[in-house]
Amino acid sequence: MKHDYTYNELISEIKILRNTFDIVRVVDPIICKVISEEILKESDTVDKLMPELLSAGLTGKDGFCFNVWSNESRCSNCISARTLIDKDFYVKFENINKNLYYIISKYINVDGRSFALEMVKDISRNFIFSEDEMFNTILDLKHKNKQLITDPLTNVYNRRYVEEHFINSYSRMKKLNRSVCLAILDIDNFKEVNDNYGHRTGDQILNYLAESWNNSLKDYKNTFIARYGGDEFIIVYESENYDEFQKMIFDIFTPACSYSTDENGNNIKLTVSVGCAGSDEIESDEFYDLFNLADNRLYQAKASGKSAIISK
């Protein structure tokens, strides 16, 4: 499969593909932008034009790639992000307004620049299904897509979402001078909770905290929470305002330290230790360097007596 193109080669292939697909477009899934043919042709490096792309809407009719699905934010099951990470191609089904779409995302390198080439086809008419069968098929596909990136216990994002959809995005955002804030939250003495009250109660506590934190984050754009493993969660906030991020963490920290009552009437005091870090604090564009900084601060919070936030 061909991945390396000159500008002229890519434009020729797009023209051919448009005879088959309803939508053919070049996307940068890291910043969720549709890249127009004019921008591809006129810029030596798209990265140099990113401030203009982000502020002046020079990326075509829709601008953001998720607009075509009537979404207001990045698609949670974005195959183009994974395409860029693995330098391969992926396919998925998507639905909108009861229509079923077949989507192919292919990694391309255009004169040394990496993008995803997305091809979309409405296949609703090609399925020999009744309307009810089509509807059930769509629901099943949406459910399976969500399952892949969702923690089954807490219903927040899982580690797979972080590793497949965010880590590569982080590297690109750093190169574009976009800032990211990270918090690692770890429940104090959680093993003792499981030992003393049972794993069922432990699961209830994980659900309680995840729901509490997730609801608190709804007031903030460009943020998400994921269960990274066991009793450890991470919160990611795409913003250069580290002070605002720290305030956000303090706001959600208080309810996490209140009492929770399990179904047996036991009062359990919950405390949480948190380590925070901002990408502007480090020069590296590797996500795990940011993660390690936050993790070291989490360790300091634990060593200081737990139930603490260390952010500097």
mmCIF file of C-alpha atoms in Angstrom:
data_model
loop_
_atom_site.group_PDB
_atom_site.id
_atom_site.type_symbol
_atom_site.label_atom_id
_atom_site.label_comp_id
_atom_site.label_asym_id
_atom_site.label_seq_id
_atom_site.Cartn_x
_atom_site.Cartn_y
_atom_site.Cartn_z
ATOM 1 C CA MET A 1 0.000 0.000 0.000
ATOM 2 C CA LYS A 2 1.356 3.388 -0.995
ATOM 3 C CA HIS A 3 1.941 5.875 1.851
ATOM 4 C CA ASP A 4 4.476 8.385 0.481
ATOM 5 C CA TYR A 5 3.183 11.062 -1.881
ATOM 6 C CA THR A 6 4.191 14.274 -3.506
ATOM 7 C CA TYR A 7 1.497 16.934 -3.516
ATOM 8 C CA ASN A 8 0.624 16.264 -7.177
ATOM 9 C CA GLU A 9 0.456 12.501 -6.647
ATOM 10 C CA LEU A 10 -1.914 12.933 -3.712
ATOM 11 C CA ILE A 11 -4.244 15.287 -5.579
ATOM 12 C CA SER A 12 -4.413 12.840 -8.493
ATOM 13 C CA GLU A 13 -5.298 9.957 -6.165
ATOM 14 C CA ILE A 14 -7.941 12.034 -4.358
ATOM 15 C CA LYS A 15 -9.635 12.804 -7.683
ATOM 16 C CA ILE A 16 -9.816 9.087 -8.476
ATOM 17 C CA LEU A 17 -11.073 8.171 -5.000
ATOM 18 C CA ARG A 18 -13.873 10.722 -5.224
ATOM 19 C CA ASN A 19 -15.410 8.620 -7.975
ATOM 20 C CA THR A 20 -16.052 5.941 -5.344
ATOM 21 C CA PHE A 21 -16.333 7.697 -1.981
ATOM 22 C CA ASP A 22 -18.714 10.419 -0.850
ATOM 23 C CA ILE A 23 -16.027 12.208 1.149
ATOM 24 C CA VAL A 24 -12.275 12.160 0.587
ATOM 25 C CA ARG A 25 -10.195 14.519 2.705
ATOM 26 C CA VAL A 26 -6.790 15.056 4.288
ATOM 27 C CA VAL A 27 -6.923 15.350 8.077
ATOM 28 C CA ASP A 28 -4.521 16.193 10.846
ATOM 29 C CA PRO A 29 -6.175 14.236 13.699
ATOM 30 C CA ILE A 30 -3.840 15.723 16.283
ATOM 31 C CA ILE A 31 -5.435 19.157 15.999
ATOM 32 C CA CYS A 32 -8.691 17.818 14.494
ATOM 33 C CA LYS A 33 -8.312 19.903 11.348
ATOM 34 C CA VAL A 34 -9.242 19.282 7.733
ATOM 35 C CA ILE A 35 -6.278 20.384 5.613
ATOM 36 C CA SER A 36 -7.282 22.009 2.341
ATOM 37 C CA GLU A 37 -5.480 21.383 -0.946
ATOM 38 C CA GLU A 38 -4.417 25.046 -1.006
ATOM 39 C CA ILE A 39 -2.670 24.757 2.345
ATOM 40 C CA LEU A 40 -0.942 21.531 1.324
ATOM 41 C CA LYS A 41 0.336 23.141 -1.839
ATOM 42 C CA GLU A 42 1.404 26.546 -0.562
ATOM 43 C CA SER A 43 3.188 25.649 2.684
ATOM 44 C CA ASP A 44 6.658 24.188 2.954
ATOM 45 C CA THR A 45 5.627 22.796 6.316
ATOM 46 C CA VAL A 46 2.101 22.828 7.617
ATOM 47 C CA ASP A 47 3.483 23.156 11.137
ATOM 48 C CA LYS A 48 4.674 26.687 10.356
ATOM 49 C CA LEU A 49 1.133 27.662 9.465
ATOM 50 C CA MET A 50 -0.574 26.122 12.486
ATOM 51 C CA PRO A 51 -1.226 29.410 14.328
ATOM 52 C CA GLU A 52 -3.022 30.691 11.239
ATOM 53 C CA LEU A 53 -4.809 27.382 10.711
ATOM 54 C CA LEU A 54 -6.106 27.422 14.249
ATOM 55 C CA SER A 55 -7.210 31.051 14.328
ATOM 56 C CA ALA A 56 -8.189 32.010 10.785
ATOM 57 C CA GLY A 57 -10.034 28.924 9.585
ATOM 58 C CA LEU A 58 -7.784 28.251 6.594
ATOM 59 C CA THR A 59 -8.610 24.558 6.545
ATOM 60 C CA GLY A 60 -11.568 24.327 4.225
ATOM 61 C CA LYS A 61 -15.324 24.500 4.613
ATOM 62 C CA ASP A 62 -15.774 22.590 7.850
ATOM 63 C CA GLY A 63 -12.454 23.275 9.535
ATOM 64 C CA PHE A 64 -12.674 20.720 12.317
ATOM 65 C CA CYS A 65 -12.765 17.138 11.098
ATOM 66 C CA PHE A 66 -15.462 16.101 13.575
ATOM 67 C CA ASN A 67 -17.948 18.679 12.235
ATOM 68 C CA VAL A 68 -19.048 16.291 9.506
ATOM 69 C CA TRP A 69 -20.506 14.023 12.198
ATOM 70 C CA SER A 70 -22.260 16.947 13.923
ATOM 71 C CA ASN A 71 -19.932 16.525 16.901
ATOM 72 C CA GLU A 72 -18.672 19.429 18.992
ATOM 73 C CA SER A 73 -15.418 17.802 20.028
ATOM 74 C CA ARG A 74 -12.873 15.156 19.037
ATOM 75 C CA CYS A 75 -14.353 11.747 18.167
ATOM 76 C CA SER A 76 -13.712 9.351 21.026
ATOM 77 C CA ASN A 77 -13.104 6.461 18.610
ATOM 78 C CA CYS A 78 -10.951 8.366 16.131
ATOM 79 C CA ILE A 79 -9.274 5.858 13.834
ATOM 80 C CA SER A 80 -7.214 8.574 12.145
ATOM 81 C CA ALA A 81 -5.326 9.204 15.386
ATOM 82 C CA ARG A 82 -4.484 5.510 15.524
ATOM 83 C CA THR A 83 -3.574 5.582 11.830
ATOM 84 C CA LEU A 84 -1.030 8.296 12.512
ATOM 85 C CA ILE A 85 0.453 6.404 15.456
ATOM 86 C CA ASP A 86 0.852 3.058 13.675
ATOM 87 C CA LYS A 87 1.517 4.499 10.192
ATOM 88 C CA ASP A 88 -1.021 2.066 8.800
ATOM 89 C CA PHE A 89 -4.708 2.078 7.850
ATOM 90 C CA TYR A 90 -7.860 1.358 9.846
ATOM 91 C CA VAL A 91 -11.551 1.048 9.084
ATOM 92 C CA LYS A 92 -14.744 1.575 11.075
ATOM 93 C CA PHE A 93 -18.478 2.052 10.688
ATOM 94 C CA GLU A 94 -20.188 5.219 11.854
ATOM 95 C CA ASN A 95 -23.762 6.413 11.787
ATOM 96 C CA ILE A 96 -25.481 9.750 11.529
ATOM 97 C CA ASN A 97 -29.174 10.423 11.026
ATOM 98 C CA LYS A 98 -29.865 6.682 10.667
ATOM 99 C CA ASN A 99 -27.401 6.339 7.794
ATOM 100 C CA LEU A 100 -24.514 3.893 7.991
ATOM 101 C CA TYR A 101 -21.072 5.003 6.813
ATOM 102 C CA TYR A 102 -17.978 2.981 6.003
ATOM 103 C CA ILE A 103 -14.793 4.887 6.868
ATOM 104 C CA ILE A 104 -11.222 4.156 5.874
ATOM 105 C CA SER A 105 -8.335 6.123 7.333
ATOM 106 C CA LYS A 106 -4.940 5.684 5.711
ATOM 107 C CA TYR A 107 -1.589 7.041 6.835
ATOM 108 C CA ILE A 108 0.042 9.301 4.248
ATOM 109 C CA ASN A 109 3.312 11.198 4.085
ATOM 110 C CA VAL A 110 3.053 14.261 1.859
ATOM 111 C CA ASP A 111 6.436 15.763 1.051
ATOM 112 C CA GLY A 112 7.687 14.770 4.503
ATOM 113 C CA ARG A 113 4.538 15.688 6.444
ATOM 114 C CA SER A 114 2.301 13.125 8.144
ATOM 115 C CA PHE A 115 -1.479 13.126 7.785
ATOM 116 C CA ALA A 116 -4.447 10.796 7.561
ATOM 117 C CA LEU A 117 -6.341 10.355 4.302
ATOM 118 C CA GLU A 118 -9.983 9.729 5.177
ATOM 119 C CA MET A 119 -12.425 8.076 2.768
ATOM 120 C CA VAL A 120 -16.117 7.945 3.684
ATOM 121 C CA LYS A 121 -18.914 6.057 1.919
ATOM 122 C CA ASP A 122 -22.623 6.003 2.749
ATOM 123 C CA ILE A 123 -23.462 2.292 2.543
ATOM 124 C CA SER A 124 -27.011 2.477 3.872
ATOM 125 C CA ARG A 125 -28.456 1.598 0.476
ATOM 126 C CA ASN A 126 -26.048 -1.275 -0.001
ATOM 127 C CA PHE A 127 -27.292 -3.283 2.965
ATOM 128 C CA ILE A 128 -30.155 -5.691 2.406
ATOM 129 C CA PHE A 129 -31.606 -4.929 5.837
ATOM 130 C CA SER A 130 -34.974 -3.823 7.053
ATOM 131 C CA GLU A 131 -35.096 -0.440 8.774
ATOM 132 C CA ASP A 132 -35.242 -2.142 12.176
ATOM 133 C CA GLU A 133 -32.266 -4.373 11.341
ATOM 134 C CA MET A 134 -30.291 -1.334 10.175
ATOM 135 C CA PHE A 135 -31.131 0.538 13.373
ATOM 136 C CA ASN A 136 -30.081 -2.412 15.543
ATOM 137 C CA THR A 137 -26.867 -2.827 13.560
ATOM 138 C CA ILE A 138 -26.004 0.827 14.101
ATOM 139 C CA LEU A 139 -26.703 0.598 17.828
ATOM 140 C CA ASP A 140 -24.542 -2.505 18.107
ATOM 141 C CA LEU A 141 -21.659 -0.833 16.263
ATOM 142 C CA LYS A 142 -21.849 2.263 18.455
ATOM 143 C CA HIS A 143 -21.846 0.084 21.560
ATOM 144 C CA LYS A 144 -18.812 -1.909 20.421
ATOM 145 C CA ASN A 145 -16.915 1.253 19.469
ATOM 146 C CA LYS A 146 -17.563 2.690 22.914
ATOM 147 C CA GLN A 147 -16.576 -0.538 24.674
ATOM 148 C CA LEU A 148 -13.090 -0.419 23.163
ATOM 149 C CA ILE A 149 -12.153 2.816 24.906
ATOM 150 C CA THR A 150 -14.300 2.701 28.056
ATOM 151 C CA ASP A 151 -13.472 1.259 31.453
ATOM 152 C CA PRO A 152 -16.279 -1.266 32.086
ATOM 153 C CA LEU A 153 -16.445 -0.572 35.816
ATOM 154 C CA THR A 154 -16.452 3.232 35.993
ATOM 155 C CA ASN A 155 -17.605 4.168 32.461
ATOM 156 C CA VAL A 156 -14.824 6.713 32.012
ATOM 157 C CA TYR A 157 -12.106 6.356 29.396
ATOM 158 C CA ASN A 158 -9.638 3.500 29.815
ATOM 159 C CA ARG A 159 -5.892 3.207 29.393
ATOM 160 C CA ARG A 160 -6.325 2.122 25.787
ATOM 161 C CA TYR A 161 -7.925 5.472 24.983
ATOM 162 C CA VAL A 162 -4.968 7.308 26.494
ATOM 163 C CA GLU A 163 -2.358 5.235 24.687
ATOM 164 C CA GLU A 164 -4.053 5.028 21.285
ATOM 165 C CA HIS A 165 -5.716 8.428 21.017
ATOM 166 C CA PHE A 166 -3.779 10.837 23.150
ATOM 167 C CA ILE A 167 -0.092 10.033 23.492
ATOM 168 C CA ASN A 168 0.763 10.715 19.847
ATOM 169 C CA SER A 169 -1.467 13.797 19.971
ATOM 170 C CA TYR A 170 0.555 15.079 22.900
ATOM 171 C CA SER A 171 3.833 14.854 20.987
ATOM 172 C CA ARG A 172 2.391 16.820 18.085
ATOM 173 C CA MET A 173 0.792 19.432 20.355
ATOM 174 C CA LYS A 174 4.132 20.062 22.048
ATOM 175 C CA LYS A 175 5.751 20.663 18.665
ATOM 176 C CA LEU A 176 2.988 23.175 17.908
ATOM 177 C CA ASN A 177 3.592 24.919 21.262
ATOM 178 C CA ARG A 178 0.206 23.856 22.620
ATOM 179 C CA SER A 179 0.128 23.143 26.346
ATOM 180 C CA VAL A 180 -1.227 20.162 28.240
ATOM 181 C CA CYS A 181 -1.790 19.738 31.978
ATOM 182 C CA LEU A 182 -1.877 16.330 33.656
ATOM 183 C CA ALA A 183 -2.990 15.097 37.066
ATOM 184 C CA ILE A 184 -2.557 11.589 38.458
ATOM 185 C CA LEU A 185 -5.010 10.747 41.234
ATOM 186 C CA ASP A 186 -4.491 7.748 43.490
ATOM 187 C CA ILE A 187 -6.865 6.639 46.261
ATOM 188 C CA ASP A 188 -5.033 6.363 49.584
ATOM 189 C CA ASN A 189 -4.941 2.977 51.339
ATOM 190 C CA PHE A 190 -7.283 1.454 48.805
ATOM 191 C CA LYS A 191 -5.953 -2.053 49.417
ATOM 192 C CA GLU A 192 -7.066 -1.750 53.050
ATOM 193 C CA VAL A 193 -10.556 -0.770 51.872
ATOM 194 C CA ASN A 194 -10.725 -3.910 49.725
ATOM 195 C CA ASP A 195 -9.325 -6.075 52.538
ATOM 196 C CA ASN A 196 -11.635 -4.672 55.237
ATOM 197 C CA TYR A 197 -14.858 -4.135 53.318
ATOM 198 C CA GLY A 198 -14.531 -6.372 50.275
ATOM 199 C CA HIS A 199 -13.905 -5.793 46.585
ATOM 200 C CA ARG A 200 -17.557 -5.027 45.916
ATOM 201 C CA THR A 201 -17.350 -2.027 48.218
ATOM 202 C CA GLY A 202 -14.051 -1.093 46.567
ATOM 203 C CA ASP A 203 -15.784 -1.130 43.175
ATOM 204 C CA GLN A 204 -18.552 1.089 44.555
ATOM 205 C CA ILE A 205 -15.960 3.600 45.731
ATOM 206 C CA LEU A 206 -14.239 3.627 42.338
ATOM 207 C CA ASN A 207 -17.591 4.277 40.699
ATOM 208 C CA TYR A 208 -18.449 7.010 43.188
ATOM 209 C CA LEU A 209 -15.183 8.877 42.668
ATOM 210 C CA ALA A 210 -15.134 8.480 38.886
ATOM 211 C CA GLU A 211 -18.689 9.797 38.618
ATOM 212 C CA SER A 212 -17.942 12.685 40.968
ATOM 213 C CA TRP A 213 -14.803 13.730 39.098
ATOM 214 C CA ASN A 214 -16.352 13.280 35.663
ATOM 215 C CA ASN A 215 -19.342 15.436 36.581
ATOM 216 C CA SER A 216 -17.044 18.144 37.941
ATOM 217 C CA LEU A 217 -15.090 18.221 34.676
ATOM 218 C CA LYS A 218 -18.147 18.913 32.524
ATOM 219 C CA ASP A 219 -17.704 22.632 33.130
ATOM 220 C CA TYR A 220 -14.268 22.520 31.487
ATOM 221 C CA LYS A 221 -13.661 22.123 27.763
ATOM 222 C CA ASN A 222 -10.791 20.099 26.286
ATOM 223 C CA THR A 223 -10.445 17.830 29.277
ATOM 224 C CA PHE A 224 -11.017 14.166 30.012
ATOM 225 C CA ILE A 225 -10.611 11.609 32.777
ATOM 226 C CA ALA A 226 -9.434 8.029 32.369
ATOM 227 C CA ARG A 227 -8.949 5.098 34.695
ATOM 228 C CA TYR A 228 -5.308 4.283 34.103
ATOM 229 C CA GLY A 229 -5.174 1.176 36.250
ATOM 230 C CA GLY A 230 -6.439 -0.160 39.575
ATOM 231 C CA ASP A 231 -7.267 2.820 41.797
ATOM 232 C CA GLU A 232 -5.290 5.286 39.680
ATOM 233 C CA PHE A 233 -6.962 7.864 37.452
ATOM 234 C CA ILE A 234 -5.549 10.586 35.235
ATOM 235 C CA ILE A 235 -7.067 13.910 34.221
ATOM 236 C CA VAL A 236 -5.837 15.666 31.092
ATOM 237 C CA TYR A 237 -6.543 19.329 30.373
ATOM 238 C CA GLU A 238 -5.468 20.881 27.068
ATOM 239 C CA SER A 239 -4.684 24.412 28.213
ATOM 240 C CA GLU A 240 -1.719 26.663 28.885
ATOM 241 C CA ASN A 241 -3.386 27.992 32.038
ATOM 242 C CA TYR A 242 -1.715 25.822 34.666
ATOM 243 C CA ASP A 243 -3.089 27.978 37.489
ATOM 244 C CA GLU A 244 -6.631 27.317 36.270
ATOM 245 C CA PHE A 245 -5.837 23.611 36.074
ATOM 246 C CA GLN A 246 -4.613 23.569 39.668
ATOM 247 C CA LYS A 247 -7.807 25.319 40.770
ATOM 248 C CA MET A 248 -9.845 22.733 38.880
ATOM 249 C CA ILE A 249 -8.043 19.892 40.649
ATOM 250 C CA PHE A 250 -8.557 21.536 44.055
ATOM 251 C CA ASP A 251 -12.258 21.941 43.258
ATOM 252 C CA ILE A 252 -12.749 18.243 42.568
ATOM 253 C CA PHE A 253 -10.349 17.214 45.351
ATOM 254 C CA THR A 254 -12.681 18.310 48.181
ATOM 255 C CA PRO A 255 -15.652 16.032 47.449
ATOM 256 C CA ALA A 256 -13.298 13.095 46.945
ATOM 257 C CA CYS A 257 -12.240 13.467 50.577
ATOM 258 C CA SER A 258 -15.755 13.384 52.005
ATOM 259 C CA TYR A 259 -17.365 10.329 53.577
ATOM 260 C CA SER A 260 -18.978 7.613 51.518
ATOM 261 C CA THR A 261 -21.453 5.063 52.848
ATOM 262 C CA ASP A 262 -21.576 1.587 51.317
ATOM 263 C CA GLU A 263 -24.746 -0.512 51.128
ATOM 264 C CA ASN A 264 -23.938 -2.175 54.478
ATOM 265 C CA GLY A 265 -24.015 1.128 56.368
ATOM 266 C CA ASN A 266 -20.248 1.421 56.777
ATOM 267 C CA ASN A 267 -18.814 4.942 56.856
ATOM 268 C CA ILE A 268 -15.543 5.006 54.981
ATOM 269 C CA LYS A 269 -13.314 8.029 54.850
ATOM 270 C CA LEU A 270 -11.819 8.502 51.401
ATOM 271 C CA THR A 271 -8.639 10.437 50.845
ATOM 272 C CA VAL A 272 -6.795 10.934 47.590
ATOM 273 C CA SER A 273 -3.241 11.909 46.723
ATOM 274 C CA VAL A 274 -2.605 13.877 43.548
ATOM 275 C CA GLY A 275 0.435 14.750 41.470
ATOM 276 C CA CYS A 276 0.126 17.468 38.816
ATOM 277 C CA ALA A 277 2.396 18.631 36.005
ATOM 278 C CA GLY A 278 2.266 20.935 33.001
ATOM 279 C CA SER A 279 3.922 20.384 29.637
ATOM 280 C CA ASP A 280 5.464 23.860 29.772
ATOM 281 C CA GLU A 281 7.643 22.637 32.636
ATOM 282 C CA ILE A 282 9.559 20.199 30.427
ATOM 283 C CA GLU A 283 11.337 20.443 27.098
ATOM 284 C CA SER A 284 10.627 16.889 25.970
ATOM 285 C CA ASP A 285 7.706 16.172 23.641
ATOM 286 C CA GLU A 286 7.311 12.652 25.064
ATOM 287 C CA PHE A 287 4.103 12.104 27.040
ATOM 288 C CA TYR A 288 5.761 9.749 29.503
ATOM 289 C CA ASP A 289 8.195 12.484 30.566
ATOM 290 C CA LEU A 290 5.185 14.598 31.564
ATOM 291 C CA PHE A 291 3.617 11.530 33.175
ATOM 292 C CA ASN A 292 6.790 10.775 35.164
ATOM 293 C CA LEU A 293 6.918 14.350 36.487
ATOM 294 C CA ALA A 294 3.318 14.101 37.689
ATOM 295 C CA ASP A 295 4.002 10.608 39.057
ATOM 296 C CA ASN A 296 7.007 11.839 41.046
ATOM 297 C CA ARG A 297 4.832 14.543 42.565
ATOM 298 C CA LEU A 298 2.210 11.936 43.384
ATOM 299 C CA TYR A 299 4.935 10.029 45.234
ATOM 300 C CA GLN A 300 5.786 13.235 47.151
ATOM 301 C CA ALA A 301 2.103 13.623 48.067
ATOM 302 C CA LYS A 302 2.062 10.064 49.410
ATOM 303 C CA ALA A 303 5.320 10.584 51.315
ATOM 304 C CA SER A 304 4.050 13.812 52.885
ATOM 305 C CA GLY A 305 1.259 11.972 54.681
ATOM 306 C CA LYS A 306 -1.181 11.386 51.823
ATOM 307 C CA SER A 307 -4.430 13.292 51.198
ATOM 308 C CA ALA A 308 -2.430 15.992 49.439
ATOM 309 C CA ILE A 309 -1.906 17.708 46.081
ATOM 310 C CA ILE A 310 1.617 18.396 44.870
ATOM 311 C CA SER A 311 1.714 20.564 41.758
ATOM 312 C CA LYS A 312 5.143 22.184 41.876
#
